[in-house]
Short mmCIF file of C-alpha atoms and ligand atoms in Angstrom, two decimals:
data_model
loop_
_atom_site.label_atom_id
_atom_site.label_comp_id
_atom_site.label_asym_id
_atom_site.label_seq_id
_atom_site.Cartn_x
_atom_site.Cartn_y
_atom_site.Cartn_z
CA MET A 250 87.00 82.33 95.28
CA GLU A 251 86.03 85.58 93.65
CA SER A 252 83.46 84.47 89.91
CA LEU A 253 84.14 86.32 87.14
CA LYS A 254 81.24 88.15 86.92
CA THR A 255 82.75 89.74 90.14
CA ILE A 256 85.46 90.69 89.52
CA ILE A 257 84.10 91.92 85.75
CA ASP A 258 81.77 94.12 87.58
CA VAL A 259 84.36 95.25 89.45
CA CYS A 260 86.49 96.22 87.14
CA ARG A 261 83.47 98.10 85.35
CA ALA A 262 82.80 100.46 88.41
CA PHE A 263 86.55 101.32 87.70
CA GLY A 264 85.26 102.48 84.87
CA ILE A 265 86.92 99.25 82.87
CA ALA A 266 85.83 99.11 78.59
CA GLY A 267 85.94 95.46 76.81
CA GLU A 268 85.52 92.28 76.38
CA PRO A 269 87.25 90.03 79.25
CA ALA A 270 89.53 87.76 77.71
CA ASP A 271 92.24 86.29 79.99
CA TYR A 272 91.25 85.65 84.10
CA ARG A 273 94.02 84.10 86.53
CA ALA A 274 93.94 84.37 90.66
CA PHE A 275 97.93 84.34 91.77
CA THR A 276 97.95 82.51 95.17
CA SER A 277 102.09 83.95 95.80
CA GLY A 278 100.32 87.09 98.58
CA HIS A 279 99.26 85.52 102.57
CA ILE A 280 96.71 88.74 102.78
CA ASN A 281 94.89 89.87 99.90
CA SER A 282 93.43 88.62 97.21
CA THR A 283 94.85 88.85 93.76
CA PHE A 284 93.70 88.44 89.80
CA LEU A 285 95.15 89.45 86.71
CA VAL A 286 91.82 90.40 84.18
CA ALA A 287 92.72 90.91 80.97
CA PHE A 288 90.30 92.54 78.25
CA GLU A 289 89.69 93.39 74.53
CA THR A 290 89.41 96.39 72.97
CA ASP A 291 88.94 96.43 69.06
CA GLY A 292 91.70 94.42 69.38
CA GLN A 293 94.27 96.07 71.62
CA THR A 294 94.65 94.29 75.07
CA GLN A 295 94.87 95.20 78.49
CA LYS A 296 95.82 93.98 81.57
CA TYR A 297 94.89 94.54 85.17
CA LEU A 298 95.46 93.51 88.54
CA VAL A 299 92.42 93.66 90.71
CA GLN A 300 92.87 93.07 93.94
CA LYS A 301 90.63 92.07 97.01
CA ILE A 302 91.76 94.07 100.43
CA ASN A 303 91.74 92.38 103.09
CA THR A 304 90.14 94.77 105.57
CA ALA A 305 90.18 92.09 108.75
CA VAL A 306 93.87 93.42 108.69
CA PHE A 307 93.78 96.66 107.24
CA ARG A 308 91.28 97.93 109.33
CA ASP A 309 90.80 101.81 107.31
CA PRO A 310 91.49 100.88 103.60
CA ASP A 311 90.58 104.98 102.82
CA ALA A 312 93.36 106.32 104.68
CA LEU A 313 95.91 103.14 103.35
CA MET A 314 95.16 104.00 99.16
CA GLU A 315 95.56 107.70 100.79
CA ASN A 316 99.19 106.81 102.29
CA ILE A 317 99.53 104.33 98.66
CA VAL A 318 98.10 107.45 96.06
CA ARG A 319 100.16 109.28 98.00
CA VAL A 320 103.79 107.96 98.29
CA THR A 321 103.37 106.20 94.20
CA HIS A 322 102.27 110.03 93.21
CA TYR A 323 105.66 111.15 94.77
CA LEU A 324 107.80 107.69 93.59
CA ARG A 325 106.57 108.84 90.09
CA LYS A 326 107.58 112.21 89.95
CA ARG A 327 111.08 111.42 91.57
CA ILE A 328 111.68 108.35 89.24
CA ARG A 329 111.17 111.17 85.74
CA GLU A 330 113.41 113.34 87.27
CA GLN A 331 115.94 110.81 87.36
CA GLY A 332 115.70 109.60 83.78
CA GLY A 333 113.31 106.00 85.05
CA ASP A 334 110.57 104.90 83.63
CA PRO A 335 107.38 105.24 86.36
CA GLU A 336 105.36 103.29 84.49
CA ARG A 337 106.94 99.61 85.26
CA GLU A 338 109.59 100.96 88.03
CA THR A 339 106.11 101.67 90.23
CA LEU A 340 102.51 101.04 90.65
CA HIS A 341 99.89 103.27 88.93
CA PHE A 342 96.38 102.73 90.81
CA LEU A 343 93.39 103.25 88.43
CA LYS A 344 90.13 105.69 90.02
CA THR A 345 86.51 104.31 89.93
CA VAL A 346 84.24 106.20 88.68
CA ASP A 347 82.94 108.36 91.05
CA GLY A 348 86.69 109.01 91.79
CA GLY A 349 87.23 107.10 94.96
CA LEU A 350 90.26 105.80 95.52
CA CYS A 351 89.29 102.30 95.61
CA LEU A 352 85.55 99.80 96.11
CA ARG A 353 82.92 99.65 98.34
CA ARG A 354 80.63 96.04 98.02
CA GLY A 355 79.50 95.57 101.80
CA GLU A 356 82.01 94.42 104.10
CA THR A 357 84.55 94.11 100.14
CA CYS A 358 86.74 96.73 99.76
CA TRP A 359 88.90 96.28 95.97
CA ARG A 360 91.00 98.14 94.15
CA ILE A 361 92.55 98.12 90.73
CA TYR A 362 96.12 98.84 89.59
CA ARG A 363 98.31 98.71 85.58
CA PHE A 364 99.36 95.43 85.27
CA ILE A 365 102.97 95.79 85.08
CA ASP A 366 103.35 93.45 82.35
CA HIS A 367 106.47 91.29 80.68
CA SER A 368 107.29 91.14 84.42
CA PHE A 369 107.65 88.08 86.51
CA THR A 370 107.84 87.42 90.40
CA TYR A 371 110.47 84.58 92.71
CA ASP A 372 108.81 82.50 95.67
CA LEU A 373 111.88 81.29 95.58
CA SER A 374 115.57 82.01 93.55
CA ASN A 375 119.02 81.18 93.86
CA ASP A 376 119.67 83.62 91.02
CA ALA A 377 122.94 86.10 92.83
CA GLY A 378 122.83 88.19 89.96
CA SER A 379 118.30 88.84 90.78
CA PHE A 380 118.96 89.32 94.33
CA ARG A 381 121.62 92.15 93.72
CA SER A 382 119.58 93.63 91.44
CA ALA A 383 116.21 93.14 94.14
CA GLY A 384 118.83 94.83 96.93
CA GLU A 385 119.65 97.29 94.28
CA ARG A 386 115.98 98.13 94.19
CA PHE A 387 115.15 98.22 97.26
CA GLY A 388 118.08 100.09 98.62
CA HIS A 389 117.10 102.99 95.38
CA PHE A 390 113.69 102.41 97.50
CA GLN A 391 114.38 103.97 100.53
CA ARG A 392 116.89 106.44 98.81
CA LEU A 393 113.74 108.27 96.25
CA LEU A 394 112.15 108.28 100.05
CA SER A 395 114.85 109.53 102.26
CA GLU A 396 113.02 113.28 101.90
CA TYR A 397 108.59 111.37 102.07
CA PRO A 398 107.10 112.99 104.86
CA ILE A 399 107.51 110.80 107.74
CA GLU A 400 104.59 112.33 109.67
CA SER A 401 102.04 112.53 106.96
CA LEU A 402 102.02 108.68 106.91
CA TYR A 403 99.03 107.06 108.15
CA GLU A 404 100.16 103.83 110.36
CA THR A 405 98.78 100.71 108.34
CA ILE A 406 98.96 98.28 110.88
CA PRO A 407 100.19 99.88 114.50
CA ASP A 408 103.16 98.63 115.49
CA PHE A 409 103.52 95.95 113.17
CA HIS A 410 107.69 95.66 113.65
CA ASN A 411 107.50 95.73 116.78
CA THR A 412 108.64 93.09 118.18
CA PRO A 413 108.70 92.69 121.78
CA LYS A 414 104.89 93.08 121.28
CA ARG A 415 104.62 90.38 119.19
CA VAL A 416 106.41 88.36 121.57
CA ALA A 417 103.96 89.53 123.84
CA ALA A 418 101.27 88.07 121.64
CA LEU A 419 102.50 85.36 121.56
CA GLU A 420 102.39 84.22 125.19
CA GLU A 421 99.10 85.23 125.70
CA ALA A 422 98.07 83.40 122.98
CA ALA A 423 99.59 80.58 124.05
CA GLU A 424 97.69 81.27 127.71
CA ALA A 425 94.95 81.70 126.25
CA ASP A 426 95.36 78.78 124.19
CA ALA A 427 91.83 79.46 122.34
CA VAL A 428 91.73 76.80 119.48
CA GLY A 429 93.66 73.85 121.77
CA ARG A 430 96.67 73.45 120.09
CA ALA A 431 99.04 75.17 122.95
CA HIS A 432 100.49 71.71 123.88
CA LYS A 433 101.22 70.54 120.46
CA VAL A 434 103.86 73.52 120.62
CA GLN A 435 105.72 74.00 123.55
CA LYS A 436 108.66 73.44 121.61
CA GLU A 437 108.62 76.19 119.03
CA LEU A 438 107.92 78.02 122.23
CA SER A 439 110.88 77.54 124.25
CA PHE A 440 113.02 78.41 121.61
CA ALA A 441 110.27 82.20 120.56
CA LEU A 442 110.75 82.54 124.47
CA ALA A 443 114.51 82.17 125.38
CA ARG A 444 114.67 84.91 122.27
CA LYS A 445 113.14 87.77 124.30
CA ASP A 446 116.31 89.93 125.00
CA ASP A 447 116.84 89.78 120.75
CA ALA A 448 113.37 91.45 120.61
CA GLU A 449 114.54 94.21 122.33
CA ILE A 450 117.94 95.18 120.33
CA ALA A 451 115.93 97.23 117.17
CA LEU A 452 114.21 99.46 119.00
CA ARG A 453 116.38 99.89 122.05
CA LEU A 454 119.02 101.02 119.04
CA LEU A 455 116.46 103.89 118.16
CA LYS A 456 115.71 105.07 121.51
CA GLU A 457 119.23 105.74 121.78
CA GLY A 458 119.50 107.70 118.68
CA LYS A 459 121.32 105.06 117.01
CA VAL A 460 119.44 104.92 114.18
CA PRO A 461 116.43 107.18 112.55
CA LEU A 462 113.66 106.20 111.55
CA ARG A 463 112.39 106.45 107.83
CA VAL A 464 109.75 106.09 105.15
CA THR A 465 110.44 101.97 105.07
CA HIS A 466 108.27 99.41 103.15
CA ASN A 467 108.89 96.65 105.89
CA ASP A 468 106.78 94.20 103.18
CA THR A 469 110.41 93.30 102.00
CA LYS A 470 110.14 89.77 100.73
CA LEU A 471 111.68 87.93 97.68
CA ASN A 472 107.80 88.70 95.85
CA ASN A 473 107.32 91.57 96.85
CA ILE A 474 109.59 92.88 94.32
CA LEU A 475 108.48 92.46 90.15
CA PHE A 476 111.47 91.67 88.36
CA ASP A 477 112.21 92.62 84.12
CA GLU A 478 111.55 89.18 82.24
CA GLU A 479 113.71 89.63 79.82
CA THR A 480 117.05 91.08 82.07
CA LYS A 481 115.81 89.45 85.37
CA GLU A 482 116.09 92.36 87.41
CA GLY A 483 114.33 93.88 89.69
CA ILE A 484 112.17 96.30 88.41
CA CYS A 485 109.53 97.52 90.33
CA VAL A 486 108.97 96.97 94.63
CA ILE A 487 104.97 96.44 94.58
CA ASP A 488 102.84 95.54 97.57
CA LEU A 489 103.03 99.79 98.77
CA ASP A 490 99.61 98.23 101.93
CA THR A 491 102.61 98.64 105.04
CA ILE A 492 104.64 101.66 104.02
CA MET A 493 104.91 103.79 106.96
CA PRO A 494 107.79 104.64 109.66
CA GLY A 495 110.31 101.79 110.64
CA LEU A 496 113.64 101.17 110.55
CA SER A 497 116.74 100.06 107.51
CA PHE A 498 116.89 96.67 109.50
CA TYR A 499 113.18 95.74 109.27
CA ASP A 500 113.53 96.26 105.25
CA PHE A 501 116.90 94.55 105.05
CA GLY A 502 116.17 92.13 106.94
CA ASP A 503 112.72 90.97 105.29
CA ALA A 504 114.05 90.88 102.37
CA ILE A 505 117.32 87.77 103.21
CA ARG A 506 114.78 86.01 105.35
CA SER A 507 112.52 85.63 102.70
CA GLY A 508 115.16 85.53 99.70
CA ALA A 509 118.43 84.45 100.68
CA SER A 510 116.94 80.78 102.65
CA THR A 511 117.29 77.89 100.29
CA ALA A 512 114.38 77.24 100.22
CA MET A 513 110.56 78.37 100.77
CA GLU A 514 109.27 79.68 103.53
CA ASP A 515 106.78 76.73 104.45
CA GLU A 516 109.40 73.67 103.27
CA ARG A 517 108.57 70.71 106.08
CA ASP A 518 111.85 69.14 105.30
CA LEU A 519 113.74 71.17 107.77
CA SER A 520 117.21 69.96 107.00
CA LYS A 521 116.84 72.53 103.54
CA VAL A 522 116.61 74.92 105.18
CA SER A 523 119.28 77.49 105.42
CA VAL A 524 120.64 80.15 104.56
CA SER A 525 122.87 81.00 101.39
CA PRO A 526 126.03 83.17 101.77
CA GLU A 527 125.74 83.89 98.24
CA MET A 528 122.44 84.85 97.97
CA PHE A 529 122.98 86.72 101.41
CA ARG A 530 126.26 89.12 100.10
CA ALA A 531 124.55 89.58 96.07
CA TYR A 532 121.85 91.46 98.48
CA THR A 533 124.10 92.69 100.86
CA ALA A 534 125.74 94.56 97.70
CA GLY A 535 123.40 95.42 96.14
CA PHE A 536 121.54 97.09 98.81
CA LEU A 537 124.64 98.56 99.84
CA SER A 538 125.59 99.97 96.54
CA ALA A 539 122.58 102.11 96.63
CA CYS A 540 122.54 103.83 100.13
CA VAL A 541 125.61 102.89 102.42
CA ASN A 542 125.74 106.61 102.69
CA ALA A 543 123.27 107.09 104.06
CA LEU A 544 122.94 104.90 106.38
CA THR A 545 124.63 105.39 110.33
CA PRO A 546 127.23 103.10 111.63
CA ASP A 547 124.61 101.50 113.89
CA GLU A 548 122.48 100.85 111.31
CA ILE A 549 125.75 99.06 109.24
CA ASP A 550 127.10 96.94 111.90
CA HIS A 551 123.44 95.00 112.82
CA LEU A 552 122.12 94.49 109.38
CA ALA A 553 123.14 90.46 109.53
CA PHE A 554 121.41 90.69 112.95
CA SER A 555 118.42 91.96 111.34
CA ALA A 556 117.70 89.12 109.37
CA LYS A 557 117.77 87.15 112.33
CA LEU A 558 115.94 89.31 113.93
CA MET A 559 112.88 89.68 111.35
CA THR A 560 112.97 86.00 110.50
CA TYR A 561 112.04 85.49 114.33
CA GLU A 562 109.27 87.81 114.15
CA CYS A 563 108.57 85.89 111.25
CA GLY A 564 108.40 82.68 113.07
CA VAL A 565 106.56 83.97 116.63
CA ARG A 566 103.82 85.87 114.26
CA PHE A 567 102.79 82.76 112.41
CA LEU A 568 103.21 80.43 115.79
CA THR A 569 100.84 83.07 116.66
CA ASP A 570 98.58 82.99 114.35
CA TYR A 571 98.91 79.20 114.87
CA LEU A 572 97.63 79.47 118.28
CA CYS A 573 94.81 81.65 117.29
CA GLY A 574 93.33 79.51 115.55
CA ASP A 575 94.45 80.83 111.90
CA THR A 576 92.98 84.04 111.68
CA TYR A 577 95.66 85.90 109.65
CA PHE A 578 97.47 84.41 107.55
CA LYS A 579 95.64 82.51 104.15
CA ILE A 580 96.67 78.72 104.47
CA ASP A 581 96.32 75.43 102.70
CA THR A 582 96.73 72.69 105.27
CA PRO A 583 95.47 73.13 109.01
CA ASP A 584 99.17 73.12 109.86
CA HIS A 585 99.96 75.24 107.24
CA ASN A 586 100.97 78.06 109.95
CA LEU A 587 102.59 75.72 112.22
CA VAL A 588 105.30 74.62 109.51
CA ARG A 589 106.08 77.85 108.77
CA ALA A 590 107.26 78.65 112.16
CA ARG A 591 109.24 76.37 112.39
CA ASN A 592 110.26 76.36 109.34
CA GLN A 593 111.68 79.80 110.19
CA PHE A 594 112.83 79.39 113.59
CA LYS A 595 115.36 77.18 111.84
CA LEU A 596 116.47 79.75 109.49
CA VAL A 597 116.81 81.76 112.55
CA SER A 598 118.93 78.54 114.00
CA GLU A 599 120.99 79.18 110.74
CA MET A 600 121.28 82.28 111.32
CA GLU A 601 123.14 82.05 114.31
CA ARG A 602 125.19 79.33 112.98
CA MET A 603 126.18 81.73 110.49
CA MET A 604 126.43 84.96 112.37
CA PRO A 605 130.29 86.03 112.14
CA GLU A 606 130.16 84.82 107.52
CA LEU A 607 127.11 86.94 107.58
CA GLU A 608 128.25 89.74 109.73
CA GLN A 609 131.52 89.85 107.39
CA ILE A 610 130.54 89.79 104.12
CA VAL A 611 128.59 93.42 105.58
CA LYS A 612 131.58 94.36 106.75
CA GLU A 613 133.37 93.54 103.07
CA GLU A 614 130.34 95.06 100.94
CA ALA A 615 130.14 97.57 103.22
CA GLU A 616 134.22 99.03 102.94
CA LYS A 617 133.88 98.34 99.36
CA ALA A 618 130.49 100.30 98.45
CA LYS A 619 131.85 103.26 100.63
CA THR A 620 135.24 102.48 98.25
CA ASN A 621 133.46 102.97 95.25
CA LYS A 622 131.53 105.78 96.51
CA GLU A 623 134.12 107.78 96.83
P1 ADP B 239 99.53 90.38 98.64
O1 ADP B 239 99.18 91.71 99.54
O2 ADP B 239 98.48 89.69 99.31
O3 ADP B 239 101.07 89.86 99.19
P2 ADP B 239 100.98 91.67 96.50
O4 ADP B 239 100.88 92.87 96.34
O5 ADP B 239 101.80 91.37 96.52
O6 ADP B 239 99.80 90.79 97.09
O7 ADP B 239 100.20 90.48 95.13
C1 ADP B 239 100.05 89.20 95.18
C2 ADP B 239 100.96 89.36 93.25
O8 ADP B 239 100.91 89.40 92.06
C3 ADP B 239 102.29 89.84 93.27
O9 ADP B 239 103.86 88.91 94.21
C4 ADP B 239 102.68 90.21 91.91
O10 ADP B 239 103.46 88.00 91.66
C5 ADP B 239 102.15 90.13 91.95
N1 ADP B 239 100.92 91.64 91.07
C6 ADP B 239 101.06 92.21 91.93
N2 ADP B 239 100.27 93.67 91.81
C7 ADP B 239 101.37 93.83 90.27
C8 ADP B 239 101.26 94.35 89.08
N3 ADP B 239 100.70 95.76 89.06
N4 ADP B 239 101.85 93.91 87.96
C9 ADP B 239 102.73 92.38 87.49
N5 ADP B 239 101.91 90.99 89.07
C10 ADP B 239 101.67 91.81 90.64
C1 GN1 B 240 102.52 88.51 104.69
O1 GN1 B 240 101.22 89.81 102.25
P1 GN1 B 240 102.74 89.22 102.00
O2 GN1 B 240 102.43 88.06 101.48
O3 GN1 B 240 103.23 89.68 100.97
C2 GN1 B 240 102.98 90.21 105.53
C3 GN1 B 240 104.02 89.81 106.16
C4 GN1 B 240 104.64 88.67 106.24
C5 GN1 B 240 104.70 87.70 105.19
C6 GN1 B 240 105.21 86.02 105.44
C7 GN1 B 240 100.64 92.91 105.89
O4 GN1 B 240 103.08 89.30 103.00
O5 GN1 B 240 104.21 90.51 107.09
O6 GN1 B 240 106.29 89.02 106.49
O7 GN1 B 240 103.69 87.66 104.81
N1 GN1 B 240 102.13 90.84 105.51
C8 GN1 B 240 101.06 91.31 106.37
O8 GN1 B 240 105.15 85.49 104.29
O9 GN1 B 240 101.08 91.16 107.29
MG1 MG B 241 102.41 90.28 98.74
#
C-alpha cells in the first residue's frame, strides 16, 4: 500500500495545503487504489479522495480524465438547471498546480476529487428503499446524459461489454492455460460455454436497430453509488471511468447483478447466493420511474434478461482472469477470482430459474411507471 508520505506528496502537487489529519484506504473497488485524506487549516478540516489510476487497465489516463472532466462539467450544469446540488450529486475533480487533470509520477498516475461527506456505500444490502432510490439515481443519470454528444466520448476500454468477445477471451485463456489452472475449472468452463448463444443477444438487438446506443456508465455495481448517511437515499453516481457508448442493458443488468444478490460477490457458500425478488422489484421500480418513457419496447422486454447477461459476463471475466493468473482484478486470496466466478454462475442459474418471475416484475413495474407518467 502507498505510504502516507506518498499520498501527501501527491496532494501538495494538487495545491492542497494544511496539516494531514486523517488517512484511510478504501478496499471495495477492484481496479484503482483509493484513499481518503483529511487536511486541517485554521481549525477547518477538508477531505479529499485520492486515487491511483490503474494504468494497466486504463491505458490512456489523459483521455480517460478528459472524458470524466467533460461529463462531470456537463452533469453539474444539468443538475444546477434542475435545482439539484451539483456538489453532492456529481464528482468534482481537482487540477494539479500545473493545470493538469492528473499527476504522473513515473509509471503511476494520480487524481484527486472532493470527498462527498456524510455518505456511504454498500457492498451488500437488503434495504429495498435505498435500492429503489439507487435505481432512480441511475435512471436519472441516464436521462441527464441522454443528449450528451456520444461521439465525443473516448472509449476507455474497447469492447468492455462485448460479451461474445469476453467469451472468446475465456476460450483463448483456457486453451493457452498460462498458469496451469485449466484442469481445475472444467465444470465452470462448460457452464460458460453452454450459454454462448445468450452472449450474442444484446449486440444482435443493437445491430437490428431494436435498441439504441446510449451514453452509459457501464459499471453500475452497488458500491459505485453514494448514499446519504441521513436519508439512506442514493445521491451520487461515482466511478465514472467507463462512461462510454453502451446499451441500457449494461447499466440495469449490472446494478441487479450486484445489488439484488442475496450474498457478496465473493461469498463461497453458494447456497446463500440467489436473487432477491423484493430487491429486484425495488430497483426496477426506481429505474423505470426515472426513464420508462425513454426506453424502447425491446429494451424493456429484455431488462430481466440483461441482469442475467451481465452476471454471466462478469463470471466469464473472473474465470478468464483466474486462468490468466489474476492480472486484472485485485485479489485477496489465490482462488479469489475462481470463487467470484462460481458465485456469479450460481447467480446466473438462479436468474434462469426465476426468469418468468423477474420478467413479470418488469412488466408490472413498467406499467405502473407509465401510468404514473400519464
Ligand atoms: P474503483 O474504480 O477501484 O472501484 P471507486 O472510484 O469506485 O474505485 O472508489 C472506491 C470507493 O471509494 C467507492 O466505492 C466509495 O466508497 C469511495 N468513494 C469514491 N469516490 C468518493 C467520493 N467522491 N466521496 C466519497 N467516497 C468516495
Ligand atoms: C470492477 O472498479 P469496480 O470495482 O467498481 C470492474 C467491473 C466489474 C466489477 C466486478 C473497470 O468494478 O467491470 O463488473 O469490478 N471495473 C472495470 O465487481 O473493469
Ligand atoms: Mg468502483
